[in-house]
CSV table of C-alpha atoms and ligand atoms in Angstrom, one decimal:
chain,number,residue,atom,x,y,z
A,1,MET,CA,0.0,0.0,0.0
A,2,LYS,CA,1.0,3.6,-0.3
A,3,PRO,CA,0.9,6.2,2.5
A,4,ALA,CA,-1.8,8.8,2.8
A,5,ALA,CA,-0.7,12.2,1.4
A,6,PHE,CA,1.5,14.3,3.7
A,7,ASP,CA,3.6,17.5,3.6
A,8,TYR,CA,7.3,17.0,3.8
A,9,TYR,CA,10.0,19.2,5.4
A,10,LYS,CA,13.7,18.6,5.5
A,11,PRO,CA,15.3,21.0,8.1
A,12,GLU,CA,19.1,21.4,8.2
A,13,THR,CA,19.5,22.3,11.8
A,14,LEU,CA,18.1,21.0,15.1
A,15,ASP,CA,16.6,24.5,15.8
A,16,GLU,CA,14.8,24.5,12.5
A,17,ALA,CA,13.4,21.0,13.1
A,18,LEU,CA,12.3,22.0,16.6
A,19,SER,CA,10.5,25.1,15.4
A,20,LEU,CA,8.7,23.0,12.7
A,21,LEU,CA,7.6,20.7,15.5
A,22,ASP,CA,6.3,23.7,17.5
A,23,GLU,CA,4.4,24.9,14.4
A,24,PHE,CA,2.7,21.6,13.5
A,25,GLY,CA,2.4,20.0,16.9
A,26,TYR,CA,0.4,16.7,16.9
A,27,ASP,CA,0.1,16.8,13.1
A,28,ALA,CA,3.8,16.3,12.7
A,29,LYS,CA,6.0,13.2,12.9
A,30,VAL,CA,9.8,13.1,12.9
A,31,LEU,CA,11.2,10.8,10.2
A,32,ALA,CA,14.6,9.2,11.1
A,33,GLY,CA,15.5,5.8,9.5
A,34,GLY,CA,11.8,5.2,8.5
A,35,GLN,CA,12.1,1.5,9.4
A,36,SER,CA,9.1,1.6,11.7
A,37,LEU,CA,7.3,4.8,10.7
A,38,ILE,CA,7.2,4.2,6.9
A,39,PRO,CA,5.8,0.6,7.1
A,40,MET,CA,3.1,1.9,9.5
A,41,MET,CA,2.3,4.7,7.0
A,42,ASN,CA,2.2,2.3,4.1
A,43,MET,CA,-0.2,0.1,6.0
A,44,ARG,CA,-2.2,3.3,6.9
A,45,LEU,CA,-1.8,2.5,10.6
A,46,ALA,CA,-0.3,6.0,10.9
A,47,ARG,CA,-1.4,9.0,8.8
A,48,PRO,CA,0.7,12.0,9.9
A,49,PRO,CA,-0.2,15.0,7.8
A,50,VAL,CA,3.3,16.4,8.2
A,51,LEU,CA,6.7,14.6,8.1
A,52,ILE,CA,9.8,16.3,9.4
A,53,ASP,CA,12.8,14.5,8.0
A,54,ILE,CA,15.7,15.0,10.4
A,55,ASN,CA,18.3,13.1,8.2
A,56,GLY,CA,19.9,16.4,7.1
A,57,VAL,CA,20.3,17.7,10.6
A,58,GLN,CA,24.0,18.1,11.5
A,59,GLY,CA,25.4,17.1,14.8
A,60,MET,CA,23.0,14.4,15.7
A,61,THR,CA,25.1,11.4,14.5
A,62,GLY,CA,28.2,9.9,16.2
A,63,ILE,CA,29.5,7.9,19.1
A,64,GLU,CA,31.6,9.5,21.9
A,65,VAL,CA,33.1,7.2,24.5
A,66,GLY,CA,34.1,9.0,27.7
A,67,GLU,CA,35.6,7.8,31.0
A,68,SER,CA,32.3,6.6,32.4
A,69,GLU,CA,29.7,7.3,29.7
A,70,ILE,CA,29.0,6.6,26.1
A,71,VAL,CA,27.0,9.3,24.2
A,72,ILE,CA,25.4,8.2,21.0
A,73,GLY,CA,23.7,10.8,18.8
A,74,GLY,CA,20.0,10.2,18.3
A,75,LEU,CA,20.4,9.9,14.5
A,76,THR,CA,23.2,7.4,14.7
A,77,ARG,CA,22.4,4.3,12.6
A,78,HIS,CA,22.4,0.9,14.2
A,79,TYR,CA,25.2,-0.3,11.9
A,80,MET,CA,27.5,2.4,13.1
A,81,VAL,CA,27.2,1.1,16.7
A,82,GLU,CA,27.4,-2.5,15.5
A,83,HIS,CA,30.7,-1.8,13.8
A,84,SER,CA,32.3,0.5,16.3
A,85,PRO,CA,35.4,-1.0,17.9
A,86,GLU,CA,35.1,1.4,20.9
A,87,ILE,CA,31.6,0.1,21.6
A,88,GLN,CA,32.9,-3.6,21.7
A,89,ASN,CA,35.3,-2.6,24.5
A,90,SER,CA,33.2,0.0,26.4
A,91,CYS,CA,29.8,-1.6,26.3
A,92,PRO,CA,29.8,-5.3,25.1
A,93,MET,CA,26.0,-5.7,25.6
A,94,LEU,CA,25.3,-2.9,23.1
A,95,ALA,CA,27.7,-4.4,20.5
A,96,GLU,CA,26.0,-7.8,21.0
A,97,GLY,CA,22.4,-6.6,21.2
A,98,ILE,CA,22.5,-4.3,18.2
A,99,LYS,CA,23.4,-7.3,15.9
A,100,LEU,CA,20.1,-8.9,16.9
A,101,ILE,CA,18.1,-6.0,15.4
A,102,GLY,CA,16.3,-7.2,12.3
A,103,HIS,CA,18.6,-7.6,9.3
A,104,SER,CA,21.6,-5.7,8.0
A,105,GLN,CA,19.3,-3.6,5.6
A,106,ILE,CA,17.3,-2.5,8.6
A,107,ARG,CA,20.4,-1.7,10.7
A,108,SER,CA,21.8,0.3,7.9
A,109,ARG,CA,18.9,2.8,8.0
A,110,GLY,CA,17.3,2.4,11.5
A,111,THR,CA,18.5,4.9,14.2
A,112,ILE,CA,19.2,4.6,17.9
A,113,GLY,CA,16.7,7.5,18.6
A,114,GLY,CA,14.0,6.0,16.4
A,115,SER,CA,14.2,2.6,18.2
A,116,ILE,CA,13.9,4.2,21.6
A,117,VAL,CA,11.0,6.5,20.6
A,118,HIS,CA,9.2,3.6,18.8
A,119,ALA,CA,9.4,1.8,22.2
A,120,ASP,CA,8.6,-1.7,21.2
A,121,PRO,CA,9.0,-3.7,24.5
A,122,THR,CA,10.6,-6.6,22.6
A,123,ALA,CA,13.1,-4.3,20.8
A,124,GLU,CA,16.7,-4.7,21.8
A,125,LEU,CA,17.5,-1.0,22.6
A,126,PRO,CA,14.8,-0.3,25.1
A,127,VAL,CA,15.7,-3.6,27.0
A,128,MET,CA,19.4,-2.7,26.9
A,129,LEU,CA,18.8,0.9,28.0
A,130,THR,CA,16.8,-0.5,31.0
A,131,ALA,CA,19.2,-3.3,31.9
A,132,LEU,CA,22.2,-0.9,31.9
A,133,GLY,CA,20.5,2.1,33.5
A,134,GLY,CA,21.1,4.4,30.5
A,135,LYS,CA,19.3,7.6,29.8
A,136,VAL,CA,18.0,9.7,27.0
A,137,THR,CA,18.4,13.5,26.3
A,138,VAL,CA,15.4,15.1,24.7
A,139,VAL,CA,15.2,18.6,23.5
A,140,SER,CA,12.5,21.1,22.5
A,141,SER,CA,12.8,24.7,21.4
A,142,SER,CA,12.6,25.8,25.0
A,143,ASP,CA,14.0,23.0,27.1
A,144,GLU,CA,16.4,20.1,27.4
A,145,ARG,CA,15.8,17.2,29.8
A,146,GLU,CA,17.3,13.8,30.6
A,147,LEU,CA,15.0,10.8,31.1
A,148,THR,CA,15.8,7.5,32.8
A,149,PRO,CA,14.1,4.4,31.2
A,150,GLU,CA,11.7,4.5,34.1
A,151,GLU,CA,10.7,8.1,33.3
A,152,LEU,CA,10.7,7.4,29.5
A,153,PHE,CA,8.8,4.2,28.8
A,154,LEU,CA,5.1,4.4,29.6
A,155,THR,CA,3.5,1.4,27.9
A,156,TYR,CA,3.4,-0.4,24.5
A,157,MET,CA,5.0,1.9,22.0
A,158,THR,CA,4.3,4.9,24.2
A,159,THR,CA,6.9,7.2,25.8
A,160,THR,CA,6.8,10.4,27.8
A,161,ILE,CA,8.5,12.2,24.9
A,162,GLU,CA,6.3,15.2,23.9
A,163,PRO,CA,5.3,15.8,20.2
A,164,ASN,CA,7.6,19.0,20.2
A,165,GLU,CA,10.6,17.0,21.4
A,166,ILE,CA,13.5,15.3,19.6
A,167,VAL,CA,15.8,12.6,21.0
A,168,LYS,CA,19.2,14.3,20.7
A,169,SER,CA,21.3,11.6,22.3
A,170,VAL,CA,21.2,8.3,24.1
A,171,HIS,CA,23.6,7.6,27.0
A,172,PHE,CA,25.0,4.2,28.2
A,173,PRO,CA,27.4,3.7,31.1
A,174,VAL,CA,30.9,2.4,30.3
A,175,ILE,CA,31.3,-1.2,31.6
A,176,ALA,CA,32.7,-1.3,35.1
A,177,GLU,CA,35.7,-3.3,36.2
A,178,ARG,CA,35.1,-7.1,36.9
A,179,THR,CA,31.8,-6.8,35.0
A,180,GLY,CA,30.3,-9.0,32.2
A,181,HIS,CA,27.3,-8.4,30.0
A,182,SER,CA,25.1,-10.7,28.1
A,183,ILE,CA,21.9,-10.5,26.0
A,184,GLU,CA,19.9,-13.3,24.3
A,185,GLU,CA,16.5,-13.6,22.7
A,186,PHE,CA,14.1,-16.2,21.3
A,187,THR,CA,12.7,-15.4,17.9
A,188,LEU,CA,10.6,-17.6,15.6
A,189,ARG,CA,12.8,-16.7,12.6
A,190,SER,CA,16.2,-15.0,12.4
A,191,GLY,CA,15.8,-11.2,12.3
A,192,ASP,CA,12.3,-11.2,13.7
A,193,PHE,CA,11.3,-9.2,16.8
A,194,ALA,CA,11.9,-11.3,19.9
A,195,ILE,CA,9.2,-13.3,21.6
A,196,ILE,CA,11.2,-12.9,24.8
A,197,ILE,CA,14.5,-11.1,25.3
A,198,ALA,CA,16.7,-11.1,28.4
A,199,ALA,CA,19.7,-8.9,29.2
A,200,ALA,CA,22.0,-9.1,32.2
A,201,SER,CA,25.0,-7.4,33.7
A,202,VAL,CA,27.0,-9.0,36.5
A,203,THR,CA,29.8,-7.4,38.6
A,204,LEU,CA,32.0,-9.5,40.8
A,205,ASP,CA,33.9,-8.3,43.8
A,206,GLU,CA,37.6,-9.0,44.4
A,207,GLU,CA,36.8,-12.4,46.0
A,208,GLY,CA,34.7,-13.4,42.9
A,209,LEU,CA,31.3,-13.0,44.7
A,210,ILE,CA,28.5,-11.2,43.0
A,211,GLU,CA,28.7,-7.5,44.0
A,212,SER,CA,25.8,-6.3,41.8
A,213,ALA,CA,23.7,-7.6,39.0
A,214,ALA,CA,21.0,-6.3,36.7
A,215,LEU,CA,18.5,-8.4,34.7
A,216,CYS,CA,15.9,-7.1,32.3
A,217,ILE,CA,13.2,-8.9,30.3
A,218,GLY,CA,11.4,-7.7,27.2
A,219,GLY,CA,8.2,-9.3,25.9
A,220,VAL,CA,6.3,-9.8,29.2
A,221,ASP,CA,4.7,-6.3,29.6
A,222,GLY,CA,4.3,-3.0,27.7
A,223,ILE,CA,7.8,-1.9,28.8
A,224,PRO,CA,11.0,-3.8,29.6
A,225,VAL,CA,10.8,-5.3,33.0
A,226,LYS,CA,13.7,-5.1,35.4
A,227,LEU,CA,13.8,-8.1,37.8
A,228,GLU,CA,15.4,-6.6,40.9
A,229,ASP,CA,13.8,-9.2,43.2
A,230,VAL,CA,16.0,-11.8,41.5
A,231,THR,CA,19.2,-9.8,41.3
A,232,ASP,CA,19.0,-8.5,44.9
A,233,GLU,CA,19.0,-12.1,46.1
A,234,LEU,CA,22.2,-12.8,44.1
A,235,ILE,CA,24.3,-10.2,45.9
A,236,GLY,CA,27.1,-11.9,47.9
A,237,GLU,CA,26.6,-15.3,46.3
A,238,ALA,CA,29.3,-17.1,44.4
A,239,PRO,CA,28.2,-17.3,40.7
A,240,SER,CA,27.2,-20.8,39.6
A,241,GLU,CA,24.8,-22.6,37.4
A,242,GLU,CA,22.9,-23.8,40.5
A,243,ILE,CA,22.5,-20.3,42.1
A,244,PHE,CA,21.2,-18.8,38.9
A,245,ALA,CA,18.8,-21.7,38.3
A,246,GLU,CA,17.5,-21.5,41.9
A,247,LYS,CA,17.0,-17.7,41.9
A,248,CYS,CA,15.5,-17.6,38.3
A,249,ALA,CA,12.9,-20.2,39.1
A,250,GLN,CA,10.9,-17.5,40.9
A,251,ILE,CA,10.5,-15.6,37.6
A,252,VAL,CA,7.5,-17.6,36.7
A,253,ASP,CA,5.6,-15.9,39.6
A,254,LEU,CA,7.1,-12.4,38.9
A,255,VAL,CA,6.2,-12.0,35.2
A,256,ASP,CA,2.7,-12.0,33.7
A,257,PRO,CA,3.0,-12.2,29.9
A,258,GLU,CA,0.1,-12.4,27.6
A,259,LYS,CA,-0.5,-15.2,25.1
A,260,ASP,CA,-0.8,-14.5,21.3
A,261,ILE,CA,-0.7,-16.6,18.1
A,262,HIS,CA,3.1,-17.1,18.5
A,263,ALA,CA,3.4,-18.4,22.1
A,264,SER,CA,1.3,-19.2,25.1
A,265,ALA,CA,1.8,-17.3,28.4
A,266,GLU,CA,3.3,-20.4,30.0
A,267,TYR,CA,5.8,-20.9,27.2
A,268,ARG,CA,6.8,-17.2,27.5
A,269,LYS,CA,7.3,-17.7,31.3
A,270,ASP,CA,9.5,-20.8,30.6
A,271,LEU,CA,11.5,-18.7,28.1
A,272,CYS,CA,12.0,-16.0,30.7
A,273,VAL,CA,13.4,-18.4,33.2
A,274,ALA,CA,15.7,-20.2,30.7
A,275,LEU,CA,17.0,-17.0,29.0
A,276,SER,CA,17.5,-15.3,32.4
A,277,ARG,CA,19.6,-18.2,33.7
A,278,ARG,CA,21.6,-18.2,30.6
A,279,VAL,CA,22.4,-14.5,30.4
A,280,LEU,CA,23.2,-14.3,34.1
A,281,LYS,CA,25.6,-17.2,33.8
A,282,LYS,CA,27.2,-15.9,30.7
A,283,ALA,CA,27.6,-12.4,32.1
A,284,ALA,CA,29.2,-13.8,35.3
A,285,ASP,CA,31.6,-16.0,33.2
A,286,ARG,CA,32.6,-12.9,31.3
A,287,ALA,CA,33.0,-10.9,34.5
A,288,LYS,CA,35.4,-13.6,35.8
A,289,GLN,CA,37.5,-13.1,32.6
A,290,ALA,CA,37.3,-9.3,32.6
B,301,FAD,C1,11.5,-6.1,8.8
B,301,FAD,C2,11.8,-5.3,10.0
B,301,FAD,C3,12.4,-6.0,11.1
B,301,FAD,C4,12.7,-5.2,12.2
B,301,FAD,N1,13.3,-6.0,13.3
B,301,FAD,C5,13.6,-5.3,14.4
B,301,FAD,C6,14.1,-6.0,15.5
B,301,FAD,O1,14.4,-7.2,15.5
B,301,FAD,N2,14.4,-5.2,16.6
B,301,FAD,C7,14.2,-3.9,16.7
B,301,FAD,O2,14.5,-3.2,17.7
B,301,FAD,N3,13.7,-3.2,15.6
B,301,FAD,C8,13.4,-3.9,14.5
B,301,FAD,N4,12.9,-3.2,13.4
B,301,FAD,C9,12.7,-1.7,13.6
B,301,FAD,C10,14.0,-0.9,13.4
B,301,FAD,O3,14.9,-1.2,14.4
B,301,FAD,C11,13.7,0.6,13.3
B,301,FAD,O4,14.9,1.1,12.9
B,301,FAD,C12,13.4,1.3,14.6
B,301,FAD,O5,12.4,0.7,15.3
B,301,FAD,C13,13.0,2.7,14.4
B,301,FAD,O6,14.1,3.5,14.0
B,301,FAD,P1,14.0,4.5,12.8
B,301,FAD,O7,15.2,5.3,12.9
B,301,FAD,O8,13.8,3.7,11.5
B,301,FAD,O9,12.7,5.4,13.2
B,301,FAD,P2,11.5,5.8,12.3
B,301,FAD,O10,10.8,4.7,11.7
B,301,FAD,O11,11.9,6.9,11.4
B,301,FAD,O12,10.6,6.5,13.5
B,301,FAD,C14,10.1,5.7,14.5
B,301,FAD,C15,9.3,6.6,15.5
B,301,FAD,O13,10.3,7.3,16.2
B,301,FAD,C16,10.1,8.7,16.0
B,301,FAD,N5,11.4,9.3,16.0
B,301,FAD,C17,12.5,8.8,15.3
B,301,FAD,N6,13.6,9.4,15.6
B,301,FAD,C18,13.3,10.3,16.5
B,301,FAD,C19,14.1,11.3,17.3
B,301,FAD,N7,15.4,11.4,17.2
B,301,FAD,N8,13.4,12.0,18.2
B,301,FAD,C20,12.1,11.9,18.4
B,301,FAD,N9,11.3,11.1,17.7
B,301,FAD,C21,11.9,10.3,16.8
B,301,FAD,C22,9.3,8.8,14.7
B,301,FAD,O14,8.5,10.0,14.7
B,301,FAD,C23,8.4,7.6,14.8
B,301,FAD,O15,7.3,7.8,15.7
B,301,FAD,C24,12.6,-3.8,12.3
B,301,FAD,C25,12.0,-3.2,11.2
B,301,FAD,C26,11.7,-3.9,10.1
B,301,FAD,C27,11.1,-3.1,8.9
C-alpha cells in the first residue's frame, strides 16, 4: 500500500526541526530511519499530515566514548554502533544486542533515537537501556531534559516524549571493572522481533562473589521489566549454574506475559526463566575473565 498524502519538510538544523515541531504539533511526525514509521504509514496505521525528515540535521550522529559514559547521537544508525570497535570494549552488551536488530538492511537505516521512541517492548534497545540504566536526552525549542528508562517508557510503543521534542542523544554507562554483559532472545525466525529477550550485567567483587547484577526482560509487559527481586538475592553469592537456576525459578511468579498466536503465556514464562539463567551465567563467566 501507499501512505496517505503528507507534507514533507527537511530541516538542516536542530533548531529548524524543533521550530517546525512547534508549528505543526500533533500533526507532525519526525522521520529518522523510517524503518518503523514508513511501514506503518504504508499500511495506513499511521497518517501523519506532516513529516519532518531529520536526516539532514547536522550534529545528531556519532559515538563518543568518555571515561564513564558513552554518548550516541539520536540519528546514529544501528550499523555504526554495531561496527564501532570502541563500543565492543566499552559496552559489550550494546555491541552484542544491536546485531540482533532485524537484518543488516534495517540496521543500515534504523537509528538509535528511532528505536527508543518507537518503544517496542521486545526491541533490543529499550531492553538494553533499561538493563544498563542508561538515559536519553530530549530537546524542545525551549528545554532540554534527561530521562531514565523508568521516566521514559510508559506502555506499549508509548513514551513520555512530547510531540515537540526530539531525542538528541542516548547515553549508556561504560562497563565497570570485573563486569560482564550478556543478551539473548528467542525469535521464531532469524531477524524477527523477539518473543522474549533477556539482558544481564553482573559485577563481581575481588573475591569473585556477586557485587551487583541487573536483569531485564522484554516481551512480558508493555515496557521492559527489570527483575530486581531476582538480582537483589544474588548479591554476595558465588556465581554458579545452580544459584542462577535457583533464583531464576521464581521468575514464573514475577512476570505476567500475555498469550498470542506465537506463544502461550506459560511458554513465555519458561523462556523468561531459561533465558535469564543463561544471560546471568554468561555475564558472570565474562565478568570472571574481565
Ligand atoms: C522487517 C523489519 C524488522 C525489524 N526488526 C527489528 C528488531 O528485531 N528489533 C528492533 O529493535 N527493531 C526492529 N525493526 C525496527 C527498526 O529497528 C527501526 O529502525 C526502529 O524501530 C525505528 O528506528 P528508525 O530510525 O527507523 O525510526 P523511524 O521509523 O523513522 O521512526 C520511528 C518513530 O520514532 C520517532 N522518531 C524517530 N527518531 C526520533 C528522534 N530522534 N526524536 C524523536 N522522535 C523520533 C518517529 O517520529 C516515529 O514515531 C525492524 C524493522 C523492520 C522493517
